Short mmCIF file of C-alpha atoms and ligand atoms in Angstrom, two decimals:
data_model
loop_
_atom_site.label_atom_id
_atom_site.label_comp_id
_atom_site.label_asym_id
_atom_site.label_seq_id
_atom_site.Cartn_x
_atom_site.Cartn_y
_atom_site.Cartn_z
CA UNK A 85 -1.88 33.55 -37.58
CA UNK A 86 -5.13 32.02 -38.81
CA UNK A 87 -7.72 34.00 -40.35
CA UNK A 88 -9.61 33.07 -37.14
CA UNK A 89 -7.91 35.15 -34.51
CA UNK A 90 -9.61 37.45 -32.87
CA UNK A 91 -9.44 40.90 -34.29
CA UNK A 92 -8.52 41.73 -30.52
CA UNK A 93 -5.17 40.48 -30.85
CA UNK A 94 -4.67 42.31 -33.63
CA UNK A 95 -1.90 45.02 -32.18
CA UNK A 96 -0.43 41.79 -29.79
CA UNK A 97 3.31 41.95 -30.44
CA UNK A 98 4.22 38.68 -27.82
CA UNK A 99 6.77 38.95 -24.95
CA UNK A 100 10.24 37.46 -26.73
CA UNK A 101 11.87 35.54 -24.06
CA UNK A 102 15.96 35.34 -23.77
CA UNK A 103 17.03 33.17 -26.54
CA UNK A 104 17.55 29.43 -24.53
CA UNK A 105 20.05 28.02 -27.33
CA UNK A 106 20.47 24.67 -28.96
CA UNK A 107 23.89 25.01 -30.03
CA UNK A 108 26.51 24.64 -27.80
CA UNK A 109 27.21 27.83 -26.19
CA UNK A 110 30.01 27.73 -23.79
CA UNK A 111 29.09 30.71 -21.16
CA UNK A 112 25.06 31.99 -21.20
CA UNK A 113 24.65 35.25 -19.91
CA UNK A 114 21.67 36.44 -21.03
CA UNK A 115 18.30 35.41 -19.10
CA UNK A 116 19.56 35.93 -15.23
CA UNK A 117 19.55 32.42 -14.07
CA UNK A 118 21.36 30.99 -11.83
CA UNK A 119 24.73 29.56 -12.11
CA UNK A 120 23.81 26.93 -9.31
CA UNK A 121 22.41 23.80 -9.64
CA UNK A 122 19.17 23.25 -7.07
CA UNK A 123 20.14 21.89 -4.18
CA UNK A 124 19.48 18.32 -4.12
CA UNK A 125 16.96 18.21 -1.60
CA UNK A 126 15.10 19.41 -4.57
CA UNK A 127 15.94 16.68 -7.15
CA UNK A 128 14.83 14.16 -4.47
CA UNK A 129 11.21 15.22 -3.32
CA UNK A 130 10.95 16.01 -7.17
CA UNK A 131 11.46 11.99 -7.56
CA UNK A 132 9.61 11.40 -5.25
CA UNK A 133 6.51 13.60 -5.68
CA UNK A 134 6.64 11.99 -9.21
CA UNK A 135 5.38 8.99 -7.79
CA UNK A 136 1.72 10.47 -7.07
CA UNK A 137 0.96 12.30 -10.32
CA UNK A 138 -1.98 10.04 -10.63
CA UNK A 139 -3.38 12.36 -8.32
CA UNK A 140 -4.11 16.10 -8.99
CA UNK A 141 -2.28 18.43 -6.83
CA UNK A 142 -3.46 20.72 -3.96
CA UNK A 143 -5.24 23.77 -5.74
CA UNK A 144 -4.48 25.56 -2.59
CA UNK A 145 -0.68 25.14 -2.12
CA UNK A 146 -1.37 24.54 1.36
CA UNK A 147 2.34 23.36 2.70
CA UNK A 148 4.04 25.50 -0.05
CA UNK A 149 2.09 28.80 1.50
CA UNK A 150 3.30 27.68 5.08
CA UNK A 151 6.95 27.26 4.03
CA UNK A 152 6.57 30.61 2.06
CA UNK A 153 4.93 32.83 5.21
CA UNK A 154 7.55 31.16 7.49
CA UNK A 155 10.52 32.22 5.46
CA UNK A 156 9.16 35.63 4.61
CA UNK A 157 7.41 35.96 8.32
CA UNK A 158 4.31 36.46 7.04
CA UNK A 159 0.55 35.12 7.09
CA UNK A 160 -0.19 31.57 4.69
CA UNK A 161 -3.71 33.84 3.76
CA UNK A 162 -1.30 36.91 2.40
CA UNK A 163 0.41 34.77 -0.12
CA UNK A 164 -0.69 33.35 -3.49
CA UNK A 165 1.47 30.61 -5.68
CA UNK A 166 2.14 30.58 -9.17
CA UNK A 167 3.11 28.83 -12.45
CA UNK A 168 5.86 31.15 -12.52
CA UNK A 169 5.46 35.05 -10.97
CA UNK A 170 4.81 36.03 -14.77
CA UNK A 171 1.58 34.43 -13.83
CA UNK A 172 0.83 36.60 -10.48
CA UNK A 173 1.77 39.53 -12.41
CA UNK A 174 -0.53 38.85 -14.97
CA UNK A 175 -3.16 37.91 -12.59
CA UNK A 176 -2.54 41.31 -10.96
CA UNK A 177 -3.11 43.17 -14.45
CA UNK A 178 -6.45 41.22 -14.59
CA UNK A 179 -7.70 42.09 -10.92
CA UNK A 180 -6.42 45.69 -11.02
CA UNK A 181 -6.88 47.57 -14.48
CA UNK A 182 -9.51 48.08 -16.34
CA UNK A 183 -10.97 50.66 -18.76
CA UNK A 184 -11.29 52.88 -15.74
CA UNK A 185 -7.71 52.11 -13.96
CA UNK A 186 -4.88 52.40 -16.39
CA UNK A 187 -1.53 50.36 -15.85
CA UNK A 188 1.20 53.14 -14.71
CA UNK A 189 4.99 51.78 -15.34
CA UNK A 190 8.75 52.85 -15.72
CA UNK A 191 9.37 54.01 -19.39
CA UNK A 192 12.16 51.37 -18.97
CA UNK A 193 11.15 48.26 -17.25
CA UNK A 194 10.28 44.32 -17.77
CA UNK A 195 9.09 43.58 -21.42
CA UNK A 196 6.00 42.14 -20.18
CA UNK A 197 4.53 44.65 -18.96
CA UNK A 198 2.91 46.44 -22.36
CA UNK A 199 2.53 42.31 -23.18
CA UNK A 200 0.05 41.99 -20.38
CA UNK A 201 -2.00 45.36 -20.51
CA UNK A 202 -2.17 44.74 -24.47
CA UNK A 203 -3.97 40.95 -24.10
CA UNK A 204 -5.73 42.52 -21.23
CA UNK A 205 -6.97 45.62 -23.28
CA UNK A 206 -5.89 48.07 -21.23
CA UNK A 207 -4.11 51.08 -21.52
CA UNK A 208 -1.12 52.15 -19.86
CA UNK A 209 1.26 55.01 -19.22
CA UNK A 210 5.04 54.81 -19.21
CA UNK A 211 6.49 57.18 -16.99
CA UNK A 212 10.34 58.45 -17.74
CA UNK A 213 13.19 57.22 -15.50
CA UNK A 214 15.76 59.95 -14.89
CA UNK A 215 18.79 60.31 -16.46
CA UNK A 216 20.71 57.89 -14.34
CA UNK A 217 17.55 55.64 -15.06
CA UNK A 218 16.81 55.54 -11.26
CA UNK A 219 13.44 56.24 -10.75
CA UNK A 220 11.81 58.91 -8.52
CA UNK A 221 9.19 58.04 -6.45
CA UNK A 222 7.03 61.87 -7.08
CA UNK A 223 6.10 60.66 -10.72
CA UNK A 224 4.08 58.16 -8.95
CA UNK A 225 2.42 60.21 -6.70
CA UNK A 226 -1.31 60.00 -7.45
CA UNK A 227 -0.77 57.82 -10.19
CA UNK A 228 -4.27 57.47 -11.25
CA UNK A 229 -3.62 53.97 -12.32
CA UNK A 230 -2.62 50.40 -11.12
CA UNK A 231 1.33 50.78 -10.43
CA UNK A 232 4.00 48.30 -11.65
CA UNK A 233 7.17 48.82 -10.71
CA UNK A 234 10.21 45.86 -11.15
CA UNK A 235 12.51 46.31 -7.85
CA UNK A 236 15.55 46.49 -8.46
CA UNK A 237 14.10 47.25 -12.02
CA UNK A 238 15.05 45.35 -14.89
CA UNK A 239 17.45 45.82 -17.30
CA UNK A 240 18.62 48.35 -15.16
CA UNK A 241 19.33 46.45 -11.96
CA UNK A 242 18.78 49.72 -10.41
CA UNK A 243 17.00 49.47 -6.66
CA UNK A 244 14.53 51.71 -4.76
CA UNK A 245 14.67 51.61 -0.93
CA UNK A 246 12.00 50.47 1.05
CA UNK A 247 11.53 53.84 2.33
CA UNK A 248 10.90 54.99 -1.35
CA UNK A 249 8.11 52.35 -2.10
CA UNK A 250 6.29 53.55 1.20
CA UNK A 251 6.46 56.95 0.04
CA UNK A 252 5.28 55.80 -3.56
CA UNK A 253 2.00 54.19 -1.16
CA UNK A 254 1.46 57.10 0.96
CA UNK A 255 0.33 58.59 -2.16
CA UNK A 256 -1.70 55.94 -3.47
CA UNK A 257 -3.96 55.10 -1.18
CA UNK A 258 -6.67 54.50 -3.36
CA UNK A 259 -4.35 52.78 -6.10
CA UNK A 260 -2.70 49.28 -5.67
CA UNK A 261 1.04 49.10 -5.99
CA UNK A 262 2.34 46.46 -7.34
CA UNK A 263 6.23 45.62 -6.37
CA UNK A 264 7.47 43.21 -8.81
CA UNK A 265 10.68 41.91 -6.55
CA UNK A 266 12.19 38.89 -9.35
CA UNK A 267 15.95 39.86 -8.27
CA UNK A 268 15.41 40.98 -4.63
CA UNK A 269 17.72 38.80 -2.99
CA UNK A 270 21.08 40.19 -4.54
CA UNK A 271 21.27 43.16 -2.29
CA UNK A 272 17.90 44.96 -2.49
CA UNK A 273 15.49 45.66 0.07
CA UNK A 274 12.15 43.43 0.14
CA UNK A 275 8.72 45.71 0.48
CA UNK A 276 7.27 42.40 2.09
CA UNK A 277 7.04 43.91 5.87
CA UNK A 278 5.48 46.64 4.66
CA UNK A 279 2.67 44.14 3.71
CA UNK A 280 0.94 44.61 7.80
CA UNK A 281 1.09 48.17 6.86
CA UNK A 282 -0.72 48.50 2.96
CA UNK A 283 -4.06 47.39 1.83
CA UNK A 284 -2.68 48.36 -1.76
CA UNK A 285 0.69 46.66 -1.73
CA UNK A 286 0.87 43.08 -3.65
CA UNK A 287 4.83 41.83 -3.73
CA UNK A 288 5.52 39.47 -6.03
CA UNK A 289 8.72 37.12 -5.82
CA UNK A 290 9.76 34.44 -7.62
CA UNK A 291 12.50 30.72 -7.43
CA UNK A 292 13.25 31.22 -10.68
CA UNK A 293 16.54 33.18 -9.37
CA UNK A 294 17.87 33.08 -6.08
CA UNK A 295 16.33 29.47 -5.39
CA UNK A 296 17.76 28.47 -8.73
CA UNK A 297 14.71 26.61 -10.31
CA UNK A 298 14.23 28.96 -13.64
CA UNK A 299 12.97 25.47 -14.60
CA UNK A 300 10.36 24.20 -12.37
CA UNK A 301 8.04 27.76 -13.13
CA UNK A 302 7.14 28.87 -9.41
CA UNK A 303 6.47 31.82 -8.12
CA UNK A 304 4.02 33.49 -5.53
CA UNK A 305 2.43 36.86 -4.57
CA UNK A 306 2.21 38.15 -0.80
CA UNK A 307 -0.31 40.79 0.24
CA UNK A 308 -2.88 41.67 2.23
CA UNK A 309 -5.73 38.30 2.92
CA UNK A 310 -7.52 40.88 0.59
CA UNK A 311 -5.66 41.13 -2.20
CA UNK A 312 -5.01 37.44 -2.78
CA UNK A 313 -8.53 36.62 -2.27
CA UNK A 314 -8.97 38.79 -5.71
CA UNK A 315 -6.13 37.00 -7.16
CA UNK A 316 -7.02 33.78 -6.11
CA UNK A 317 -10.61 34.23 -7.59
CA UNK A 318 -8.95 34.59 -10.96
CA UNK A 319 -6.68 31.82 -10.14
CA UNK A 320 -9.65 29.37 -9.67
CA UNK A 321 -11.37 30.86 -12.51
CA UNK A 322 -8.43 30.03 -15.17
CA UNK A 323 -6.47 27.17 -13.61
CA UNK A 324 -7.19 25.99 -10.57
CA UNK A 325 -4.49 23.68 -10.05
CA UNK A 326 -1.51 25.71 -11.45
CA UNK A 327 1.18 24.43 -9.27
CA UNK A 328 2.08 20.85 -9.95
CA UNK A 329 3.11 18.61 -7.54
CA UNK A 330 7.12 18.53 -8.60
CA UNK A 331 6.84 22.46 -8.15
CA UNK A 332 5.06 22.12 -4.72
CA UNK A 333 7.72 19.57 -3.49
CA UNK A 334 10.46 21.34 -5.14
CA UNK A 335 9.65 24.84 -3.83
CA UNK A 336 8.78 23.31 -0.14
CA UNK A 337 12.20 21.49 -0.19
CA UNK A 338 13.77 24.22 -1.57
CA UNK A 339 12.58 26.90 1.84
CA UNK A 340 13.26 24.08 3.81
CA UNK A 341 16.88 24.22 3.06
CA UNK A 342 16.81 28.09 2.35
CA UNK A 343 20.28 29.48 4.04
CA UNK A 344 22.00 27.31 1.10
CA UNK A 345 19.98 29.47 -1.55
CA UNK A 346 21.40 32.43 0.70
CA UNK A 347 24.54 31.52 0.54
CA UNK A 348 24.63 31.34 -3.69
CA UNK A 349 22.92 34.56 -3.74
CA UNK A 350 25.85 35.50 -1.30
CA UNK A 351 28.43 34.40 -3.88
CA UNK A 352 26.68 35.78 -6.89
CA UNK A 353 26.93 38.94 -5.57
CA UNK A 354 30.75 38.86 -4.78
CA UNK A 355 31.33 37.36 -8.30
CA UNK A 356 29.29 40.60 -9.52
CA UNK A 357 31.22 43.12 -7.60
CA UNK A 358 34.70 41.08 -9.30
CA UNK A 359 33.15 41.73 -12.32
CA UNK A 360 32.08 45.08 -12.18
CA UNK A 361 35.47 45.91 -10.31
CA UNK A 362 36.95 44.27 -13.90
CA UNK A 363 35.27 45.92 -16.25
CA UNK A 364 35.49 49.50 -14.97
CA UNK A 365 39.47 49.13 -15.28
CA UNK A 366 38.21 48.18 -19.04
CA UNK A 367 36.39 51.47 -19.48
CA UNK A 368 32.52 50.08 -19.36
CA UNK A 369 30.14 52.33 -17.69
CA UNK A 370 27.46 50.71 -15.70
CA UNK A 371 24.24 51.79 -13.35
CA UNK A 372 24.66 50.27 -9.49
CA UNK A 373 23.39 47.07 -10.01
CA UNK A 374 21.85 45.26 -6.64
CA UNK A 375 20.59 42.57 -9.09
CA UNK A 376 22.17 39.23 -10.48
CA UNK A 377 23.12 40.94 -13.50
CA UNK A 378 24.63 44.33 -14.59
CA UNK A 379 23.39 46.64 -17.42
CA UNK A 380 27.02 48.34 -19.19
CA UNK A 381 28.12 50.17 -22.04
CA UNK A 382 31.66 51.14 -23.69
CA UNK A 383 32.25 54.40 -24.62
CA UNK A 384 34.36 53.30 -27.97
CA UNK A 385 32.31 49.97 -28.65
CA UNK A 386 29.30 49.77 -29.29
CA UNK A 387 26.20 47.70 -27.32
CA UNK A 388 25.26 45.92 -30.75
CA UNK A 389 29.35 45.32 -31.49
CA UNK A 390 30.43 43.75 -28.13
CA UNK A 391 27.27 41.44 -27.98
CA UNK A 392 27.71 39.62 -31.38
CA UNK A 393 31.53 39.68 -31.04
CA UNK A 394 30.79 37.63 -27.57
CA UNK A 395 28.46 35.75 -29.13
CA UNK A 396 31.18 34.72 -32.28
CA UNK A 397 33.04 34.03 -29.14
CA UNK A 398 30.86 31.37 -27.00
CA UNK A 399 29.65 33.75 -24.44
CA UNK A 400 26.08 34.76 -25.05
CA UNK A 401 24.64 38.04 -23.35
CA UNK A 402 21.16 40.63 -23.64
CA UNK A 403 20.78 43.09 -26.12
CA UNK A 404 17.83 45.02 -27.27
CA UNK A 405 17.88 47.51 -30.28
CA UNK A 406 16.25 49.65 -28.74
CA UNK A 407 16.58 53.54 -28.92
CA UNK A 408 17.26 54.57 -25.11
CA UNK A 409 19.62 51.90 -24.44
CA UNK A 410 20.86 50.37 -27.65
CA UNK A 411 24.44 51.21 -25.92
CA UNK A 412 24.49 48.65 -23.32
CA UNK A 413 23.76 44.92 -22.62
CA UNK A 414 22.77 43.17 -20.25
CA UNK A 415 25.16 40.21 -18.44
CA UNK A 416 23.96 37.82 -15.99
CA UNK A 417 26.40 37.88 -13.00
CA UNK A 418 27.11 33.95 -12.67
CA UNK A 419 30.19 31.47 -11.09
CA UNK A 420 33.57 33.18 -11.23
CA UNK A 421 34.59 30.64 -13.75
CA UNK A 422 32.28 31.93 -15.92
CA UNK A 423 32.97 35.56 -15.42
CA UNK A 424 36.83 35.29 -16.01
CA UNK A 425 35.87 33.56 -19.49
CA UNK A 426 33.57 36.66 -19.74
CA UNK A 427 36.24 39.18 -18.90
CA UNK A 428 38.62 37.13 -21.02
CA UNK A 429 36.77 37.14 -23.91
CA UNK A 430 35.68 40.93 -23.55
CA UNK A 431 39.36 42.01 -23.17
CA UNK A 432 40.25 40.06 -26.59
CA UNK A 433 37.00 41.94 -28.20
CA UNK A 434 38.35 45.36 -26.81
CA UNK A 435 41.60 44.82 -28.24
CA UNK A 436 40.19 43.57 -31.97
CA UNK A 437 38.02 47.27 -31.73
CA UNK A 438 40.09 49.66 -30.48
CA UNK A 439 43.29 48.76 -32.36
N1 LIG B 110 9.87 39.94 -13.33
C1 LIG B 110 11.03 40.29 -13.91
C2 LIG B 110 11.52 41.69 -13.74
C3 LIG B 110 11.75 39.35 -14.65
O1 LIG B 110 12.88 39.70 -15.27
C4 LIG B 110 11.26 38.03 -14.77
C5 LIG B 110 12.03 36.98 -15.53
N2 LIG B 110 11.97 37.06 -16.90
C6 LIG B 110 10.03 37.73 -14.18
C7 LIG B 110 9.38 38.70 -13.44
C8 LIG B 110 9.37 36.39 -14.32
O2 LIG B 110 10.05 35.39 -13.70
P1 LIG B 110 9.40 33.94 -13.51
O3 LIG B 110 8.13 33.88 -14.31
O4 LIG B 110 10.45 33.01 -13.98
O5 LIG B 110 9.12 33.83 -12.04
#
């Protein structure tokens, strides 16, 4: 750092993203993307939007918003795009805490979440999972706070049901919930139609999974007309034009074509069940995953051991040394091709350890 930083950012300890390697690593488990290509609708209004970029893009999103309420049957006013939903998130810990209104968030969660309420100079309170690291909706009950909660959560994978989030808003009125829904589309119940419902709800999805552009940086928030007016005034206020127009084309041909995103989010999950199905007869333990990756440990191997054997081997997953769950790792559920070499590979470990 220079000695002219801010004295603010003196306790800032940066979000570290999944490591994106340059060597060549044969299978990459380890930041949740997709295994899929986009489809290639998506490569071709990409070309061709590239033709205008003389031109700034629409600072409202306008067709991108109508492709987004049509799929997810809601209004264009209740949704909000973004440079990625890190950015909605973060625009959400802008518009909703303050010195008065903590953030409130699961103990284990997204690593971005202290990131934001520390450049935002907030504070915030981590509340326990339970033991199975599900979480229960009563430690949110009056939470005195802006809520975050990741759904299914992450690195868990572990869901709540959308009868638990309304529960977790009956008792909120007065506090805004924010559902942070990244790896919905593997199996896990969207909060979205409870949108008509909630003044305080603000959903936040993204196309950096399911719709298989990690890449491109687009995601969007839906809520009340409300709640994205607030997040739009920050939007405006920072970068008004923060979806470019590859992004725009790329997400709007992307919806267009949106039963073939189903259909990989279809597969994905299959390919996860496989591999869960595998690895249980190999003696990992695991939480009930509902997202596109699953969170394990071994009882006679440990989390450290198994990820930098992998990694000798060509298959790269997520670890974190981190006390509560220094035991497990984190593997991105991808093509069965990939998965066998995973379960390969793992087998060959287990028998190297436990000989
Ligand atoms: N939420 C969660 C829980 C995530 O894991 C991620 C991906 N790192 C994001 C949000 C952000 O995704 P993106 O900015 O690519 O939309």
């Amino acid at each position: 750092m220079s000695r002219f930083l801010s004295s603010k950012f003196d306790n800032l300890e940066p979000y570290t993203p999944g490591e994106q390697p340059k060597t060549q690593i044969l299978t990459k488990l380890n930041t949740n993307e997709s295994p899929f290509p986009p489809i290639p609708e998506v490569a071709e209004a990409v070309r061709k939007a590239a033709e205008t970029l003389q031109l700034y893009p629409d600072p409202d999103s306008t067709e991108l918003r109508k492709q987004i309420a049509r799929v997810m049957e809601v209004d264009p006013d209740e949704v909000i795009c973004n440079n990625g939903s890190d950015e909605t998130l973060y625009f959400a810990f802008m518009a909703y805490c303050d010195s008065e209104r903590s953030a409130v968030f699961p103990q284990l969660t997204y690593g971005f979440y202290p990131v934001f309420a520390e450049i935002t100079g907030i504070r915030f309170r981590e509340v326990p999972l339970k033991e199975d690291f599900s979480i229960d909706p009563a430690d949110y009950y009056d939470a005195e706070g802006t809520i975050f909660i990741a759904n299914p959560n992450a690195p868990t994978g572990v869901p709540l049901s959308r009868a638990q989030i309304e529960d977790i808003l009956q008792h909120n009125p007065d506090n805004v919930l924010v559902i942070d829904e990244a790896y919905v589309d593997f199996g896990t119940e969207s909060a979205v139609p409870l949108v008509e419902k909630y003044d305080n709800l603000l959903v936040v999805q993204t196309f950096s999974k399911s719709r298989s552009m990690a890449g491109m940086r687009l995601g969007y928030g839906i809520g009340s007309k409300e709640i994205i007016a607030d997040l739009n005034a920050i939007r405006y206020s920072t970068n008004p034009y923060n979806i470019d127009r590859l992004a725009m084309a790329a997400g709007i041909a992307s919806l267009e074509h949106d039963e073939v995103n189903r259909a990989h989010c279809r597969t994905v999950m299959e390919n996860r069940e496989y591999t869960v199905r595998n690895l249980k007869e190999l003696g990992f333990e695991m939480t009930d995953s509902t997202a596109n990756f699953i969170f394990v440990r071994h009882p006679e191997v440990s989390g450290k051991t198994l990820f930098l054997r992998l990694r000798e081997r060509g298959v790269i997953i997520r670890h974190w040394d981190k006390p509560m769950i220094a035991d497990y790792n984190r593997i991105t559920i991808g093509s069965r091709e990939q998965m066998d070499i995973l379960l390969r590979e793992v087998r060959e470990v287990l028998k190297e350890e436990l000989q």
